[in-house]
Amino acid sequence: MLLRYITQIGRYCLMMKEIFNKQTKWSVMKNLIFKEIDDLIIGSLGIVAFISFFVGGVVAIQTALNLTNPLIPKYLIGYATRQSIILEFAPTFISVVMAGKMGSFITSSIGTMRVTEQIDALEVMGVNSLNYLVFPKLMALLLYPFLIGIAMFLGILGGYIASVYGGFGSSGEFIDGIQREFIPFHIAYAFIKTFIFALLLATIPSFHGYYMKGGALEVGKASTVSFVWTSVTIILMNYILTQLLLT
């Protein structure tokens, strides 16, 4: 089993190298990139906005309900919401959700092309199929921090609305908590993680779709496996980056 994992890692590294070889013409690549932006980024705006807003509200409510001591200041609701959303929820939790949405879409679309021999047809025509299929996804996911920025804003907004209109604290107290002891590097830390996660979201599902074998049933299995491994890798990288950047 260990040997199989090492083989898969080696094949993944070789795939990463091959993606940047023998570039497809820009006139063709440009249209592919815009299509991937539409499918992966714009297509994910709705689910990201919905989840971020309501989870931000839940974080604020749970924080407020645990502040039972009247001596504890109410601004801690805003402070805890900001820290939770910026440091972990927006970059990490949303990325795990996107591993299911984006990852399954990428794996199934490339896997279907493999099953229907469209990838073989590209190779016969002299096209670098990895560059043609995976490179546009990498370029599209350079805009992934834009999604995470929206998630941060809507998460804090959801916390604000839940706290103020739920009667847990005043608007001034929540805003004071958001501003108190703010460390700008936390934003940089969140976006550094986001760029790494974007790379994983583009390449791991592509790897599982590109190298899958079998028929339609195996496409579904490959989508499940890619979701599991993308999620595991994101969580592992989250731990490593937190150790490197925050300690």
Short mmCIF file of C-alpha atoms in Angstrom, two decimals:
data_model
loop_
_atom_site.label_atom_id
_atom_site.label_comp_id
_atom_site.label_asym_id
_atom_site.label_seq_id
_atom_site.Cartn_x
_atom_site.Cartn_y
_atom_site.Cartn_z
CA MET A 1 0.00 0.00 0.00
CA LEU A 2 2.85 2.38 0.87
CA LEU A 3 4.47 1.71 -2.48
CA ARG A 4 1.19 2.52 -4.24
CA TYR A 5 0.93 5.87 -2.43
CA ILE A 6 4.54 6.73 -3.31
CA THR A 7 3.84 5.82 -6.94
CA GLN A 8 0.76 8.06 -6.96
CA ILE A 9 2.70 10.98 -5.47
CA GLY A 10 5.42 10.54 -8.09
CA ARG A 11 2.85 10.43 -10.88
CA TYR A 12 1.22 13.58 -9.46
CA CYS A 13 4.58 15.41 -9.49
CA LEU A 14 5.22 14.34 -13.09
CA MET A 15 1.73 15.56 -14.00
CA MET A 16 2.51 18.98 -12.49
CA LYS A 17 5.62 19.21 -14.67
CA GLU A 18 3.76 18.12 -17.81
CA ILE A 19 1.02 20.73 -17.33
CA PHE A 20 3.46 23.51 -18.24
CA ASN A 21 5.05 21.75 -21.23
CA LYS A 22 4.01 22.34 -24.85
CA GLN A 23 1.58 25.19 -24.22
CA THR A 24 -1.69 25.40 -26.15
CA LYS A 25 -2.10 28.49 -28.37
CA TRP A 26 -3.26 31.54 -26.40
CA SER A 27 -6.22 32.16 -28.74
CA VAL A 28 -7.59 28.75 -27.70
CA MET A 29 -6.40 28.86 -24.07
CA LYS A 30 -8.05 32.24 -23.42
CA ASN A 31 -11.53 30.86 -24.13
CA LEU A 32 -10.85 27.78 -22.00
CA ILE A 33 -9.77 29.95 -19.05
CA PHE A 34 -12.90 32.14 -19.26
CA LYS A 35 -15.08 29.01 -19.38
CA GLU A 36 -13.38 27.61 -16.27
CA ILE A 37 -13.79 30.94 -14.45
CA ASP A 38 -17.50 30.81 -15.21
CA ASP A 39 -17.86 27.16 -14.14
CA LEU A 40 -15.60 27.13 -11.07
CA ILE A 41 -15.59 30.66 -9.63
CA ILE A 42 -18.81 32.38 -10.68
CA GLY A 43 -20.72 29.11 -10.40
CA SER A 44 -19.63 28.80 -6.76
CA LEU A 45 -20.57 32.33 -5.64
CA GLY A 46 -24.08 31.38 -4.54
CA ILE A 47 -23.18 28.45 -2.30
CA VAL A 48 -20.20 30.31 -0.80
CA ALA A 49 -22.34 33.38 0.00
CA PHE A 50 -25.14 31.27 1.54
CA ILE A 51 -22.86 29.13 3.75
CA SER A 52 -20.66 32.06 4.83
CA PHE A 53 -23.53 34.31 5.89
CA PHE A 54 -25.32 31.74 8.02
CA VAL A 55 -22.23 30.15 9.57
CA GLY A 56 -21.06 33.64 10.56
CA GLY A 57 -24.42 34.12 12.26
CA VAL A 58 -24.12 30.78 14.06
CA VAL A 59 -20.59 31.61 15.30
CA ALA A 60 -21.83 34.92 16.73
CA ILE A 61 -24.87 33.34 18.42
CA GLN A 62 -22.86 30.47 19.93
CA THR A 63 -20.26 32.92 21.23
CA ALA A 64 -22.96 35.12 22.74
CA LEU A 65 -24.70 32.18 24.40
CA ASN A 66 -21.45 31.13 26.08
CA LEU A 67 -20.77 34.60 27.51
CA THR A 68 -22.89 33.95 30.60
CA ASN A 69 -20.78 36.01 32.99
CA PRO A 70 -22.04 39.65 33.00
CA LEU A 71 -18.47 40.85 33.64
CA ILE A 72 -17.32 39.56 30.24
CA PRO A 73 -17.56 42.41 27.70
CA LYS A 74 -19.97 42.04 24.77
CA TYR A 75 -17.34 43.13 22.24
CA LEU A 76 -15.91 39.61 22.48
CA ILE A 77 -18.77 38.43 20.23
CA GLY A 78 -17.42 40.54 17.36
CA TYR A 79 -13.82 39.65 18.21
CA ALA A 80 -14.47 35.89 18.26
CA THR A 81 -16.52 36.05 15.05
CA ARG A 82 -13.76 37.94 13.22
CA GLN A 83 -11.03 35.58 14.39
CA SER A 84 -13.02 32.43 13.58
CA ILE A 85 -14.09 33.61 10.12
CA ILE A 86 -10.76 35.06 8.96
CA LEU A 87 -8.36 32.49 10.39
CA GLU A 88 -10.18 29.20 9.80
CA PHE A 89 -13.72 29.25 8.53
CA ALA A 90 -13.34 31.23 5.30
CA PRO A 91 -10.07 29.78 3.96
CA THR A 92 -10.30 26.21 5.30
CA PHE A 93 -13.95 25.24 5.76
CA ILE A 94 -15.03 26.80 2.47
CA SER A 95 -12.14 25.02 0.71
CA VAL A 96 -13.33 21.66 2.06
CA VAL A 97 -16.83 22.46 0.78
CA MET A 98 -15.33 23.45 -2.59
CA ALA A 99 -13.44 20.13 -2.66
CA GLY A 100 -16.88 18.55 -2.92
CA LYS A 101 -18.37 21.01 -5.40
CA MET A 102 -15.42 22.00 -7.60
CA GLY A 103 -13.47 18.78 -7.10
CA SER A 104 -16.30 16.47 -8.08
CA PHE A 105 -17.06 18.62 -11.13
CA ILE A 106 -13.42 18.63 -12.28
CA THR A 107 -12.92 14.90 -11.72
CA SER A 108 -16.17 13.88 -13.39
CA SER A 109 -15.67 16.17 -16.41
CA ILE A 110 -12.08 14.99 -17.06
CA GLY A 111 -12.96 11.39 -16.19
CA THR A 112 -15.84 11.42 -18.68
CA MET A 113 -13.43 12.66 -21.35
CA ARG A 114 -11.09 9.79 -20.46
CA VAL A 115 -13.89 7.21 -20.66
CA THR A 116 -15.17 8.53 -23.99
CA GLU A 117 -11.60 8.62 -25.39
CA GLN A 118 -11.64 12.39 -25.99
CA ILE A 119 -8.29 12.69 -24.19
CA ASP A 120 -6.82 10.06 -26.51
CA ALA A 121 -8.13 12.07 -29.47
CA LEU A 122 -6.36 15.20 -28.16
CA GLU A 123 -3.09 13.27 -27.84
CA VAL A 124 -3.46 11.91 -31.40
CA MET A 125 -3.87 15.50 -32.67
CA GLY A 126 -0.57 16.44 -31.00
CA VAL A 127 -2.17 18.48 -28.19
CA ASN A 128 -0.70 18.32 -24.69
CA SER A 129 -3.90 17.13 -23.04
CA LEU A 130 -2.74 17.97 -19.50
CA ASN A 131 -1.97 21.55 -20.49
CA TYR A 132 -5.24 21.79 -22.42
CA LEU A 133 -7.39 20.41 -19.57
CA VAL A 134 -5.65 21.35 -16.31
CA PHE A 135 -3.82 24.64 -17.01
CA PRO A 136 -7.10 26.63 -17.55
CA LYS A 137 -8.35 25.37 -14.19
CA LEU A 138 -5.14 26.52 -12.49
CA MET A 139 -5.50 29.96 -14.06
CA ALA A 140 -9.19 30.20 -13.15
CA LEU A 141 -8.49 29.30 -9.53
CA LEU A 142 -6.06 32.21 -9.22
CA LEU A 143 -9.34 34.08 -8.62
CA TYR A 144 -10.21 31.74 -5.74
CA PRO A 145 -9.03 34.30 -3.11
CA PHE A 146 -11.81 36.54 -4.47
CA LEU A 147 -14.33 33.90 -3.31
CA ILE A 148 -12.66 33.66 0.09
CA GLY A 149 -12.68 37.45 0.46
CA ILE A 150 -16.45 37.41 -0.13
CA ALA A 151 -16.77 34.58 2.40
CA MET A 152 -14.91 36.66 5.02
CA PHE A 153 -17.09 39.72 4.45
CA LEU A 154 -20.39 37.83 4.44
CA GLY A 155 -19.39 35.72 7.44
CA ILE A 156 -18.71 38.81 9.55
CA LEU A 157 -21.86 40.50 8.19
CA GLY A 158 -23.91 37.43 9.15
CA GLY A 159 -22.40 37.54 12.63
CA TYR A 160 -23.20 41.26 12.91
CA ILE A 161 -26.85 40.81 11.91
CA ALA A 162 -27.31 37.78 14.18
CA SER A 163 -25.71 39.57 17.14
CA VAL A 164 -27.40 42.96 16.78
CA TYR A 165 -30.86 41.89 15.61
CA GLY A 166 -30.83 38.81 17.85
CA GLY A 167 -30.47 41.08 20.87
CA PHE A 168 -27.10 39.73 21.98
CA GLY A 169 -25.24 43.03 21.80
CA SER A 170 -25.25 46.51 20.30
CA SER A 171 -23.90 47.50 16.90
CA GLY A 172 -21.14 49.56 18.52
CA GLU A 173 -19.99 46.65 20.69
CA PHE A 174 -19.80 44.25 17.75
CA ILE A 175 -17.88 46.73 15.59
CA ASP A 176 -15.55 47.45 18.52
CA GLY A 177 -14.86 43.71 18.75
CA ILE A 178 -14.12 43.49 15.01
CA GLN A 179 -11.59 46.33 15.25
CA ARG A 180 -10.00 45.42 18.58
CA GLU A 181 -6.43 43.98 18.50
CA PHE A 182 -6.62 43.43 14.75
CA ILE A 183 -3.43 41.89 13.28
CA PRO A 184 -3.12 42.60 9.53
CA PHE A 185 -0.89 39.54 9.03
CA HIS A 186 -3.90 37.33 9.78
CA ILE A 187 -5.40 38.45 6.46
CA ALA A 188 -2.11 37.67 4.66
CA TYR A 189 -2.00 34.27 6.42
CA ALA A 190 -5.55 33.49 5.27
CA PHE A 191 -4.80 34.37 1.64
CA ILE A 192 -1.49 32.47 1.61
CA LYS A 193 -3.46 29.40 2.69
CA THR A 194 -6.07 30.17 0.06
CA PHE A 195 -3.53 30.19 -2.79
CA ILE A 196 -2.13 26.82 -1.66
CA PHE A 197 -5.65 25.37 -1.36
CA ALA A 198 -6.52 26.71 -4.84
CA LEU A 199 -3.56 24.80 -6.27
CA LEU A 200 -4.74 21.62 -4.54
CA LEU A 201 -8.35 22.14 -5.66
CA ALA A 202 -7.26 22.44 -9.29
CA THR A 203 -4.71 19.62 -9.46
CA ILE A 204 -5.78 16.74 -7.18
CA PRO A 205 -9.27 16.30 -8.73
CA SER A 206 -7.70 16.68 -12.20
CA PHE A 207 -5.18 13.97 -11.33
CA HIS A 208 -7.89 11.51 -10.28
CA GLY A 209 -9.99 12.26 -13.36
CA TYR A 210 -7.10 12.14 -15.83
CA TYR A 211 -5.59 8.85 -14.67
CA MET A 212 -8.83 6.95 -13.92
CA LYS A 213 -9.59 3.70 -15.74
CA GLY A 214 -12.89 1.98 -16.46
CA GLY A 215 -16.36 3.19 -17.36
CA ALA A 216 -19.13 5.43 -16.03
CA LEU A 217 -19.23 3.69 -12.63
CA GLU A 218 -15.51 4.36 -12.12
CA VAL A 219 -16.08 8.07 -12.87
CA GLY A 220 -18.32 8.26 -9.79
CA LYS A 221 -15.81 6.36 -7.68
CA ALA A 222 -12.98 8.64 -8.86
CA SER A 223 -15.04 11.72 -7.88
CA THR A 224 -15.52 10.32 -4.36
CA VAL A 225 -11.83 9.42 -3.97
CA SER A 226 -10.73 12.84 -5.26
CA PHE A 227 -13.02 14.59 -2.73
CA VAL A 228 -11.59 12.52 0.13
CA TRP A 229 -7.96 13.09 -0.83
CA THR A 230 -8.43 16.78 -1.61
CA SER A 231 -10.09 17.31 1.79
CA VAL A 232 -7.40 15.34 3.63
CA THR A 233 -4.61 17.26 1.86
CA ILE A 234 -6.25 20.62 2.57
CA ILE A 235 -6.59 19.82 6.28
CA LEU A 236 -3.00 18.55 6.45
CA MET A 237 -1.65 21.63 4.65
CA ASN A 238 -3.75 23.82 6.94
CA TYR A 239 -1.96 22.33 9.95
CA ILE A 240 1.49 22.69 8.36
CA LEU A 241 0.90 26.31 7.21
CA THR A 242 -0.50 27.29 10.61
CA GLN A 243 2.60 25.87 12.29
CA LEU A 244 4.90 27.70 9.85
CA LEU A 245 3.15 31.06 9.72
CA LEU A 246 1.57 31.62 13.13
CA THR A 247 3.98 30.03 15.62
#
